[in-house]
């Protein structure tokens, strides 16, 4: 079944066989023959012919939605093949490190989704998994906390900026009564940690808090914030996540003698080698560089 014949059929349903021929730059008898060949191949009469006039038959009306859908999918197929021929991605996979706040990626993702020709997959994972995926080429872009590696050699990267993390507790918590907090003070109370529980003991030790032997681990930040408001411990969290609770007095920030009032957590953008050779790849990378809402946007 010839795709050009199907396009001619669709054009004919929207006007006439003569108008379909003009739009395709063909002669009317040739397009009439194409449609007749389709009718023979399909075994149904697509048009009712009365003298010099033709109109869509009942079978033609029933098949028309399927014809429109088929040609729409064919057009998408052709566009996707064209992108691949130009080394353009048709699916862009973006990985975001666990616990990075939304301000690092929400606006750039919104811009990315405006690129109509590509599909987008977004997932979260820990830093080691994301870097492994990027090195293997199973993800195109990752947004991660800045690593201690001076220079990445397996992929390209740039530093975006930083978000601020604060030490918080409930106003009713004993720590709230101290003018300045020391590590010894924190060691007396439970630390509430935003993190993922691991299956093996060595991984679990990596996620244990550094300020208290007693801790509670939450993969969802909302129950953690609820426990903070119930004076069940202290936590280090992105300021963005607790701004509302701080403003309304449900939580307060603590000043400690080993950090400033706020802690800067730097973010970097990394992408697979060669992605910038793609028009869409460059557009998405630029979207993350320009539209993130981190502090200090110079890159």
PDB file of C-alpha atoms in Angstrom:
ATOM      1  CA  UNK A   1       0.000   0.000   0.000  1.00  0.00           C
ATOM      2  CA  UNK A   2       1.589   3.227  -1.200  1.00  0.00           C
ATOM      3  CA  UNK A   3       1.677   6.074   1.330  1.00  0.00           C
ATOM      4  CA  UNK A   4       1.350   8.661  -1.454  1.00  0.00           C
ATOM      5  CA  UNK A   5      -1.871   6.976  -2.548  1.00  0.00           C
ATOM      6  CA  UNK A   6      -3.183   7.262   1.033  1.00  0.00           C
ATOM      7  CA  UNK A   7      -2.303  10.974   1.106  1.00  0.00           C
ATOM      8  CA  UNK A   8      -4.142  11.447  -2.186  1.00  0.00           C
ATOM      9  CA  UNK A   9      -7.175   9.694  -0.728  1.00  0.00           C
ATOM     10  CA  UNK A  10      -7.202  11.962   2.331  1.00  0.00           C
ATOM     11  CA  UNK A  11      -6.895  15.083   0.190  1.00  0.00           C
ATOM     12  CA  UNK A  12      -9.744  13.854  -2.000  1.00  0.00           C
ATOM     13  CA  UNK A  13     -12.009  13.399   1.041  1.00  0.00           C
ATOM     14  CA  UNK A  14     -11.383  17.046   1.943  1.00  0.00           C
ATOM     15  CA  UNK A  15     -12.259  18.392  -1.494  1.00  0.00           C
ATOM     16  CA  UNK A  16     -12.281  16.416  -4.716  1.00  0.00           C
ATOM     17  CA  UNK A  17     -10.053  14.102  -6.681  1.00  0.00           C
ATOM     18  CA  UNK A  18      -9.215  17.016  -8.987  1.00  0.00           C
ATOM     19  CA  UNK A  19      -8.160  19.254  -6.073  1.00  0.00           C
ATOM     20  CA  UNK A  20      -6.118  16.382  -4.593  1.00  0.00           C
ATOM     21  CA  UNK A  21      -4.314  16.017  -7.929  1.00  0.00           C
ATOM     22  CA  UNK A  22      -3.541  19.759  -8.058  1.00  0.00           C
ATOM     23  CA  UNK A  23      -2.144  19.757  -4.513  1.00  0.00           C
ATOM     24  CA  UNK A  24       0.080  16.779  -5.301  1.00  0.00           C
ATOM     25  CA  UNK A  25       1.181  18.138  -8.653  1.00  0.00           C
ATOM     26  CA  UNK A  26      -0.306  15.133 -10.437  1.00  0.00           C
ATOM     27  CA  UNK A  27      -2.841  14.640 -13.203  1.00  0.00           C
ATOM     28  CA  UNK A  28      -6.432  13.891 -12.214  1.00  0.00           C
ATOM     29  CA  UNK A  29      -6.658  10.515 -14.046  1.00  0.00           C
ATOM     30  CA  UNK A  30      -3.544   9.307 -12.222  1.00  0.00           C
ATOM     31  CA  UNK A  31      -4.979  10.140  -8.781  1.00  0.00           C
ATOM     32  CA  UNK A  32      -8.326   8.563  -9.788  1.00  0.00           C
ATOM     33  CA  UNK A  33      -6.440   5.390 -10.680  1.00  0.00           C
ATOM     34  CA  UNK A  34      -4.623   5.435  -7.309  1.00  0.00           C
ATOM     35  CA  UNK A  35      -7.931   5.587  -5.455  1.00  0.00           C
ATOM     36  CA  UNK A  36      -9.410   2.840  -7.632  1.00  0.00           C
ATOM     37  CA  UNK A  37      -6.354   0.682  -6.884  1.00  0.00           C
ATOM     38  CA  UNK A  38      -6.889   1.286  -3.135  1.00  0.00           C
ATOM     39  CA  UNK A  39     -10.540   0.252  -3.420  1.00  0.00           C
ATOM     40  CA  UNK A  40      -9.511  -2.979  -5.150  1.00  0.00           C
ATOM     41  CA  UNK A  41      -6.770  -3.646  -2.585  1.00  0.00           C
ATOM     42  CA  UNK A  42      -9.051  -2.933   0.407  1.00  0.00           C
ATOM     43  CA  UNK A  43     -12.116  -4.615  -1.090  1.00  0.00           C
ATOM     44  CA  UNK A  44     -14.429  -1.693  -0.310  1.00  0.00           C
ATOM     45  CA  UNK A  45     -15.831   1.211  -2.311  1.00  0.00           C
ATOM     46  CA  UNK A  46     -14.464   4.433  -0.840  1.00  0.00           C
ATOM     47  CA  UNK A  47     -16.372   6.857  -3.086  1.00  0.00           C
ATOM     48  CA  UNK A  48     -19.826   6.819  -4.619  1.00  0.00           C
ATOM     49  CA  UNK A  49     -19.652   7.968  -8.235  1.00  0.00           C
ATOM     50  CA  UNK A  50     -22.655   9.618  -9.919  1.00  0.00           C
ATOM     51  CA  UNK A  51     -21.871  10.985 -13.342  1.00  0.00           C
ATOM     52  CA  UNK A  52     -18.975  13.395 -12.938  1.00  0.00           C
ATOM     53  CA  UNK A  53     -19.540  13.752  -9.201  1.00  0.00           C
ATOM     54  CA  UNK A  54     -17.994  11.680  -6.408  1.00  0.00           C
ATOM     55  CA  UNK A  55     -18.820  11.622  -2.711  1.00  0.00           C
ATOM     56  CA  UNK A  56     -17.450   9.635   0.188  1.00  0.00           C
ATOM     57  CA  UNK A  57     -19.250   6.327   0.649  1.00  0.00           C
ATOM     58  CA  UNK A  58     -20.465   4.998   3.997  1.00  0.00           C
ATOM     59  CA  UNK A  59     -17.458   2.669   4.133  1.00  0.00           C
ATOM     60  CA  UNK A  60     -15.221   5.632   3.294  1.00  0.00           C
ATOM     61  CA  UNK A  61     -16.691   7.655   6.173  1.00  0.00           C
ATOM     62  CA  UNK A  62     -16.111   4.746   8.557  1.00  0.00           C
ATOM     63  CA  UNK A  63     -12.507   4.334   7.427  1.00  0.00           C
ATOM     64  CA  UNK A  64     -11.696   8.069   7.396  1.00  0.00           C
ATOM     65  CA  UNK A  65     -10.729   8.345  11.111  1.00  0.00           C
ATOM     66  CA  UNK A  66      -8.331   5.404  10.689  1.00  0.00           C
ATOM     67  CA  UNK A  67      -6.867   7.027   7.568  1.00  0.00           C
ATOM     68  CA  UNK A  68      -6.269  10.307   9.424  1.00  0.00           C
ATOM     69  CA  UNK A  69      -4.646   8.469  12.347  1.00  0.00           C
ATOM     70  CA  UNK A  70      -2.463   6.351  10.058  1.00  0.00           C
ATOM     71  CA  UNK A  71      -1.162   9.338   8.111  1.00  0.00           C
ATOM     72  CA  UNK A  72      -0.574  11.259  11.331  1.00  0.00           C
ATOM     73  CA  UNK A  73       1.564   8.407  12.635  1.00  0.00           C
ATOM     74  CA  UNK A  74       3.327   8.177   9.287  1.00  0.00           C
ATOM     75  CA  UNK A  75       4.162  11.872   9.452  1.00  0.00           C
ATOM     76  CA  UNK A  76       5.553  11.431  12.963  1.00  0.00           C
ATOM     77  CA  UNK A  77       7.540   8.434  11.744  1.00  0.00           C
ATOM     78  CA  UNK A  78       9.034  10.473   8.900  1.00  0.00           C
ATOM     79  CA  UNK A  79       9.898  13.389  11.226  1.00  0.00           C
ATOM     80  CA  UNK A  80      11.532  11.038  13.737  1.00  0.00           C
ATOM     81  CA  UNK A  81      13.560   9.387  10.970  1.00  0.00           C
ATOM     82  CA  UNK A  82      14.625  12.827   9.754  1.00  0.00           C
ATOM     83  CA  UNK A  83      15.792  13.776  13.254  1.00  0.00           C
ATOM     84  CA  UNK A  84      17.743  10.536  13.588  1.00  0.00           C
ATOM     85  CA  UNK A  85      19.361  11.118  10.193  1.00  0.00           C
ATOM     86  CA  UNK A  86      20.490  14.521  11.494  1.00  0.00           C
ATOM     87  CA  UNK A  87      21.681  12.887  14.743  1.00  0.00           C
ATOM     88  CA  UNK A  88      18.901  14.644  16.635  1.00  0.00           C
ATOM     89  CA  UNK A  89      17.463  12.802  19.676  1.00  0.00           C
ATOM     90  CA  UNK A  90      13.818  11.823  19.494  1.00  0.00           C
ATOM     91  CA  UNK A  91      13.766  10.842  23.188  1.00  0.00           C
ATOM     92  CA  UNK A  92      15.744  12.931  25.669  1.00  0.00           C
ATOM     93  CA  UNK A  93      16.425  11.300  29.047  1.00  0.00           C
ATOM     94  CA  UNK A  94      17.141  13.576  32.011  1.00  0.00           C
ATOM     95  CA  UNK A  95      18.334  12.340  35.418  1.00  0.00           C
ATOM     96  CA  UNK A  96      18.028  14.402  38.599  1.00  0.00           C
ATOM     97  CA  UNK A  97      19.944  13.549  41.734  1.00  0.00           C
ATOM     98  CA  UNK A  98      17.822  12.722  44.765  1.00  0.00           C
ATOM     99  CA  UNK A  99      17.065  15.665  47.085  1.00  0.00           C
ATOM    100  CA  UNK A 100      17.872  18.454  44.623  1.00  0.00           C
ATOM    101  CA  UNK A 101      15.063  21.018  45.065  1.00  0.00           C
ATOM    102  CA  UNK A 102      12.660  21.918  42.282  1.00  0.00           C
ATOM    103  CA  UNK A 103      14.127  25.380  41.658  1.00  0.00           C
ATOM    104  CA  UNK A 104      17.096  23.756  39.905  1.00  0.00           C
ATOM    105  CA  UNK A 105      15.033  22.133  37.159  1.00  0.00           C
ATOM    106  CA  UNK A 106      11.322  23.112  37.043  1.00  0.00           C
ATOM    107  CA  UNK A 107      11.620  26.092  34.670  1.00  0.00           C
ATOM    108  CA  UNK A 108      14.177  24.421  32.362  1.00  0.00           C
ATOM    109  CA  UNK A 109      11.959  21.339  32.085  1.00  0.00           C
ATOM    110  CA  UNK A 110       8.990  23.523  31.177  1.00  0.00           C
ATOM    111  CA  UNK A 111      11.038  25.025  28.329  1.00  0.00           C
ATOM    112  CA  UNK A 112      12.186  21.557  27.252  1.00  0.00           C
ATOM    113  CA  UNK A 113       8.612  20.297  27.006  1.00  0.00           C
ATOM    114  CA  UNK A 114       7.882  23.067  24.492  1.00  0.00           C
ATOM    115  CA  UNK A 115      10.140  21.254  21.992  1.00  0.00           C
ATOM    116  CA  UNK A 116       7.346  19.447  20.183  1.00  0.00           C
ATOM    117  CA  UNK A 117       9.480  17.013  18.195  1.00  0.00           C
ATOM    118  CA  UNK A 118      11.080  15.184  21.125  1.00  0.00           C
ATOM    119  CA  UNK A 119       9.807  13.021  23.951  1.00  0.00           C
ATOM    120  CA  UNK A 120      11.249  13.556  27.437  1.00  0.00           C
ATOM    121  CA  UNK A 121      11.877  11.042  30.217  1.00  0.00           C
ATOM    122  CA  UNK A 122      12.787  12.291  33.713  1.00  0.00           C
ATOM    123  CA  UNK A 123      13.911  10.177  36.658  1.00  0.00           C
ATOM    124  CA  UNK A 124      15.652  10.558  40.005  1.00  0.00           C
ATOM    125  CA  UNK A 125      18.582   8.517  41.284  1.00  0.00           C
ATOM    126  CA  UNK A 126      21.666   8.863  43.489  1.00  0.00           C
ATOM    127  CA  UNK A 127      24.794  10.546  42.142  1.00  0.00           C
ATOM    128  CA  UNK A 128      26.806   7.388  41.493  1.00  0.00           C
ATOM    129  CA  UNK A 129      23.969   5.850  39.467  1.00  0.00           C
ATOM    130  CA  UNK A 130      23.465   9.027  37.439  1.00  0.00           C
ATOM    131  CA  UNK A 131      27.154   9.343  36.616  1.00  0.00           C
ATOM    132  CA  UNK A 132      27.288   5.685  35.624  1.00  0.00           C
ATOM    133  CA  UNK A 133      24.222   6.114  33.386  1.00  0.00           C
ATOM    134  CA  UNK A 134      25.777   9.192  31.782  1.00  0.00           C
ATOM    135  CA  UNK A 135      29.101   7.466  31.150  1.00  0.00           C
ATOM    136  CA  UNK A 136      27.309   4.487  29.579  1.00  0.00           C
ATOM    137  CA  UNK A 137      25.136   6.799  27.463  1.00  0.00           C
ATOM    138  CA  UNK A 138      21.793   5.640  28.895  1.00  0.00           C
ATOM    139  CA  UNK A 139      20.932   9.201  29.995  1.00  0.00           C
ATOM    140  CA  UNK A 140      21.533  12.440  28.094  1.00  0.00           C
ATOM    141  CA  UNK A 141      21.620  15.057  30.864  1.00  0.00           C
ATOM    142  CA  UNK A 142      21.956  14.932  34.640  1.00  0.00           C
ATOM    143  CA  UNK A 143      21.486  17.594  37.306  1.00  0.00           C
ATOM    144  CA  UNK A 144      23.550  16.780  40.374  1.00  0.00           C
ATOM    145  CA  UNK A 145      25.228  18.208  43.425  1.00  0.00           C
ATOM    146  CA  UNK A 146      28.705  19.385  42.587  1.00  0.00           C
ATOM    147  CA  UNK A 147      31.200  16.572  43.031  1.00  0.00           C
ATOM    148  CA  UNK A 148      34.712  16.870  44.448  1.00  0.00           C
ATOM    149  CA  UNK A 149      36.209  15.890  41.072  1.00  0.00           C
ATOM    150  CA  UNK A 150      38.135  18.841  39.667  1.00  0.00           C
ATOM    151  CA  UNK A 151      37.438  17.958  36.037  1.00  0.00           C
ATOM    152  CA  UNK A 152      35.095  15.356  34.494  1.00  0.00           C
ATOM    153  CA  UNK A 153      36.592  13.517  31.529  1.00  0.00           C
ATOM    154  CA  UNK A 154      33.772  11.104  30.620  1.00  0.00           C
ATOM    155  CA  UNK A 155      31.182  13.804  29.905  1.00  0.00           C
ATOM    156  CA  UNK A 156      30.763  17.554  29.564  1.00  0.00           C
ATOM    157  CA  UNK A 157      29.560  19.783  32.378  1.00  0.00           C
ATOM    158  CA  UNK A 158      29.130  23.266  33.767  1.00  0.00           C
ATOM    159  CA  UNK A 159      28.396  24.654  37.214  1.00  0.00           C
ATOM    160  CA  UNK A 160      24.958  26.250  37.463  1.00  0.00           C
ATOM    161  CA  UNK A 161      24.795  27.898  40.878  1.00  0.00           C
ATOM    162  CA  UNK A 162      23.663  26.918  44.336  1.00  0.00           C
ATOM    163  CA  UNK A 163      20.664  26.598  46.617  1.00  0.00           C
ATOM    164  CA  UNK A 164      20.712  27.320  50.328  1.00  0.00           C
ATOM    165  CA  UNK A 165      20.294  24.697  53.008  1.00  0.00           C
ATOM    166  CA  UNK A 166      19.263  25.601  56.548  1.00  0.00           C
ATOM    167  CA  UNK A 167      19.360  23.917  59.936  1.00  0.00           C
ATOM    168  CA  UNK A 168      15.819  23.953  61.327  1.00  0.00           C
ATOM    169  CA  UNK A 169      13.747  22.732  64.236  1.00  0.00           C
ATOM    170  CA  UNK A 170      10.462  23.561  65.940  1.00  0.00           C
ATOM    171  CA  UNK A 171      10.336  26.684  68.182  1.00  0.00           C
ATOM    172  CA  UNK A 172       9.327  24.290  70.975  1.00  0.00           C
ATOM    173  CA  UNK A 173      12.424  22.105  70.560  1.00  0.00           C
ATOM    174  CA  UNK A 174      15.189  22.495  73.214  1.00  0.00           C
ATOM    175  CA  UNK A 175      17.699  23.516  70.524  1.00  0.00           C
ATOM    176  CA  UNK A 176      15.577  26.605  69.816  1.00  0.00           C
ATOM    177  CA  UNK A 177      16.523  28.010  73.223  1.00  0.00           C
ATOM    178  CA  UNK A 178      20.266  28.035  72.493  1.00  0.00           C
ATOM    179  CA  UNK A 179      21.794  31.195  70.942  1.00  0.00           C
ATOM    180  CA  UNK A 180      24.440  29.229  68.993  1.00  0.00           C
ATOM    181  CA  UNK A 181      24.442  25.489  68.287  1.00  0.00           C
ATOM    182  CA  UNK A 182      27.538  23.280  68.493  1.00  0.00           C
ATOM    183  CA  UNK A 183      28.008  19.779  67.116  1.00  0.00           C
ATOM    184  CA  UNK A 184      27.878  18.535  70.721  1.00  0.00           C
ATOM    185  CA  UNK A 185      24.435  20.143  71.114  1.00  0.00           C
ATOM    186  CA  UNK A 186      23.159  18.394  67.997  1.00  0.00           C
ATOM    187  CA  UNK A 187      24.505  15.071  69.238  1.00  0.00           C
ATOM    188  CA  UNK A 188      22.012  15.121  72.113  1.00  0.00           C
ATOM    189  CA  UNK A 189      18.950  15.058  69.862  1.00  0.00           C
ATOM    190  CA  UNK A 190      17.509  13.086  66.965  1.00  0.00           C
ATOM    191  CA  UNK A 191      18.461  14.100  63.439  1.00  0.00           C
ATOM    192  CA  UNK A 192      15.737  13.804  60.817  1.00  0.00           C
ATOM    193  CA  UNK A 193      17.347  12.910  57.501  1.00  0.00           C
ATOM    194  CA  UNK A 194      15.897  13.272  54.004  1.00  0.00           C
ATOM    195  CA  UNK A 195      17.285  10.231  52.223  1.00  0.00           C
ATOM    196  CA  UNK A 196      16.707   6.747  50.833  1.00  0.00           C
ATOM    197  CA  UNK A 197      16.902   3.571  52.899  1.00  0.00           C
ATOM    198  CA  UNK A 198      19.453   1.123  51.470  1.00  0.00           C
ATOM    199  CA  UNK A 199      19.355  -2.655  51.461  1.00  0.00           C
ATOM    200  CA  UNK A 200      22.912  -3.418  52.574  1.00  0.00           C
ATOM    201  CA  UNK A 201      24.658  -2.300  55.717  1.00  0.00           C
ATOM    202  CA  UNK A 202      27.580  -0.519  54.048  1.00  0.00           C
ATOM    203  CA  UNK A 203      25.236   1.651  51.982  1.00  0.00           C
ATOM    204  CA  UNK A 204      23.160   2.398  55.055  1.00  0.00           C
ATOM    205  CA  UNK A 205      26.253   3.627  56.890  1.00  0.00           C
ATOM    206  CA  UNK A 206      26.917   6.040  54.042  1.00  0.00           C
ATOM    207  CA  UNK A 207      23.497   7.598  54.632  1.00  0.00           C
ATOM    208  CA  UNK A 208      23.749   7.873  58.431  1.00  0.00           C
ATOM    209  CA  UNK A 209      23.747  11.433  59.758  1.00  0.00           C
ATOM    210  CA  UNK A 210      26.944  13.023  60.919  1.00  0.00           C
ATOM    211  CA  UNK A 211      25.619  14.910  63.961  1.00  0.00           C
ATOM    212  CA  UNK A 212      23.668  12.414  66.040  1.00  0.00           C
ATOM    213  CA  UNK A 213      23.733   8.697  66.724  1.00  0.00           C
ATOM    214  CA  UNK A 214      19.928   8.805  66.811  1.00  0.00           C
ATOM    215  CA  UNK A 215      18.306   9.524  63.507  1.00  0.00           C
ATOM    216  CA  UNK A 216      15.166   8.934  61.465  1.00  0.00           C
ATOM    217  CA  UNK A 217      15.401   8.476  57.699  1.00  0.00           C
ATOM    218  CA  UNK A 218      12.612   9.749  55.409  1.00  0.00           C
ATOM    219  CA  UNK A 219      12.440   9.200  51.653  1.00  0.00           C
ATOM    220  CA  UNK A 220       9.481  11.635  51.518  1.00  0.00           C
ATOM    221  CA  UNK A 221      10.250  15.104  52.850  1.00  0.00           C
ATOM    222  CA  UNK A 222       6.676  15.965  53.886  1.00  0.00           C
ATOM    223  CA  UNK A 223       6.478  13.454  56.801  1.00  0.00           C
ATOM    224  CA  UNK A 224       9.921  14.693  57.867  1.00  0.00           C
ATOM    225  CA  UNK A 225       8.671  18.302  58.006  1.00  0.00           C
ATOM    226  CA  UNK A 226       5.608  17.138  59.941  1.00  0.00           C
ATOM    227  CA  UNK A 227       7.858  15.502  62.563  1.00  0.00           C
ATOM    228  CA  UNK A 228       9.958  18.666  62.760  1.00  0.00           C
ATOM    229  CA  UNK A 229       6.824  20.648  63.560  1.00  0.00           C
ATOM    230  CA  UNK A 230       6.070  18.087  66.291  1.00  0.00           C
ATOM    231  CA  UNK A 231       9.489  18.827  67.885  1.00  0.00           C
ATOM    232  CA  UNK A 232      10.828  15.324  67.153  1.00  0.00           C
ATOM    233  CA  UNK A 233      14.275  16.452  66.036  1.00  0.00           C
ATOM    234  CA  UNK A 234      16.321  18.790  63.838  1.00  0.00           C
ATOM    235  CA  UNK A 235      17.157  18.647  60.118  1.00  0.00           C
ATOM    236  CA  UNK A 236      19.287  20.194  57.388  1.00  0.00           C
ATOM    237  CA  UNK A 237      16.957  20.950  54.469  1.00  0.00           C
ATOM    238  CA  UNK A 238      16.839  23.145  51.349  1.00  0.00           C
ATOM    239  CA  UNK A 239      15.449  26.521  52.406  1.00  0.00           C
ATOM    240  CA  UNK A 240      12.938  26.372  49.552  1.00  0.00           C
ATOM    241  CA  UNK A 241      11.200  23.384  51.182  1.00  0.00           C
ATOM    242  CA  UNK A 242      10.646  25.028  54.568  1.00  0.00           C
ATOM    243  CA  UNK A 243      10.317  28.736  53.723  1.00  0.00           C
ATOM    244  CA  UNK A 244       6.549  28.716  54.360  1.00  0.00           C
ATOM    245  CA  UNK A 245       6.933  26.993  57.752  1.00  0.00           C
ATOM    246  CA  UNK A 246       9.676  29.443  58.768  1.00  0.00           C
ATOM    247  CA  UNK A 247       7.589  32.462  57.730  1.00  0.00           C
ATOM    248  CA  UNK A 248       4.512  31.291  59.652  1.00  0.00           C
ATOM    249  CA  UNK A 249       6.572  30.426  62.741  1.00  0.00           C
ATOM    250  CA  UNK A 250       6.115  26.661  62.686  1.00  0.00           C
ATOM    251  CA  UNK A 251       9.874  26.175  62.222  1.00  0.00           C
ATOM    252  CA  UNK A 252      12.908  28.342  62.844  1.00  0.00           C
ATOM    253  CA  UNK A 253      16.480  28.405  61.577  1.00  0.00           C
ATOM    254  CA  UNK A 254      19.344  27.723  63.965  1.00  0.00           C
ATOM    255  CA  UNK A 255      22.716  29.414  64.036  1.00  0.00           C
ATOM    256  CA  UNK A 256      25.579  26.973  64.500  1.00  0.00           C
ATOM    257  CA  UNK A 257      29.231  27.570  65.247  1.00  0.00           C
ATOM    258  CA  UNK A 258      30.484  25.251  62.482  1.00  0.00           C
ATOM    259  CA  UNK A 259      28.479  26.690  59.544  1.00  0.00           C
ATOM    260  CA  UNK A 260      26.966  30.000  58.527  1.00  0.00           C
ATOM    261  CA  UNK A 261      23.237  30.554  58.986  1.00  0.00           C
ATOM    262  CA  UNK A 262      22.706  29.075  55.531  1.00  0.00           C
ATOM    263  CA  UNK A 263      24.824  26.473  53.716  1.00  0.00           C
ATOM    264  CA  UNK A 264      25.438  26.749  49.989  1.00  0.00           C
ATOM    265  CA  UNK A 265      24.877  23.469  48.086  1.00  0.00           C
ATOM    266  CA  UNK A 266      26.269  23.816  44.591  1.00  0.00           C
ATOM    267  CA  UNK A 267      24.664  22.227  41.533  1.00  0.00           C
ATOM    268  CA  UNK A 268      26.223  21.202  38.237  1.00  0.00           C
ATOM    269  CA  UNK A 269      24.754  20.267  34.886  1.00  0.00           C
ATOM    270  CA  UNK A 270      26.378  17.358  33.038  1.00  0.00           C
ATOM    271  CA  UNK A 271      25.622  16.011  29.577  1.00  0.00           C
ATOM    272  CA  UNK A 272      26.860  13.197  27.355  1.00  0.00           C
ATOM    273  CA  UNK A 273      29.615  13.872  24.872  1.00  0.00           C
ATOM    274  CA  UNK A 274      28.272  14.938  21.484  1.00  0.00           C
ATOM    275  CA  UNK A 275      24.893  16.193  22.692  1.00  0.00           C
ATOM    276  CA  UNK A 276      25.784  19.780  21.807  1.00  0.00           C
ATOM    277  CA  UNK A 277      26.148  18.738  18.152  1.00  0.00           C
ATOM    278  CA  UNK A 278      22.357  18.345  18.195  1.00  0.00           C
ATOM    279  CA  UNK A 279      20.157  21.408  17.761  1.00  0.00           C
ATOM    280  CA  UNK A 280      17.665  20.157  20.353  1.00  0.00           C
ATOM    281  CA  UNK A 281      20.461  19.078  22.666  1.00  0.00           C
ATOM    282  CA  UNK A 282      21.932  22.586  22.610  1.00  0.00           C
ATOM    283  CA  UNK A 283      18.518  24.129  23.219  1.00  0.00           C
ATOM    284  CA  UNK A 284      17.868  21.970  26.277  1.00  0.00           C
ATOM    285  CA  UNK A 285      21.319  22.576  27.744  1.00  0.00           C
ATOM    286  CA  UNK A 286      20.871  26.322  27.229  1.00  0.00           C
ATOM    287  CA  UNK A 287      17.433  26.093  28.883  1.00  0.00           C
ATOM    288  CA  UNK A 288      19.013  24.657  32.031  1.00  0.00           C
ATOM    289  CA  UNK A 289      21.798  27.218  32.007  1.00  0.00           C
ATOM    290  CA  UNK A 290      19.477  30.209  31.592  1.00  0.00           C
ATOM    291  CA  UNK A 291      16.184  29.290  33.260  1.00  0.00           C
ATOM    292  CA  UNK A 292      17.137  27.623  36.523  1.00  0.00           C
ATOM    293  CA  UNK A 293      16.296  29.580  39.660  1.00  0.00           C
ATOM    294  CA  UNK A 294      19.430  28.839  41.634  1.00  0.00           C
ATOM    295  CA  UNK A 295      21.463  31.605  43.241  1.00  0.00           C
ATOM    296  CA  UNK A 296      24.412  32.975  41.208  1.00  0.00           C
ATOM    297  CA  UNK A 297      23.395  32.100  37.669  1.00  0.00           C
ATOM    298  CA  UNK A 298      26.763  32.751  36.062  1.00  0.00           C
ATOM    299  CA  UNK A 299      28.063  29.572  34.407  1.00  0.00           C
TER     300      UNK A 299
END
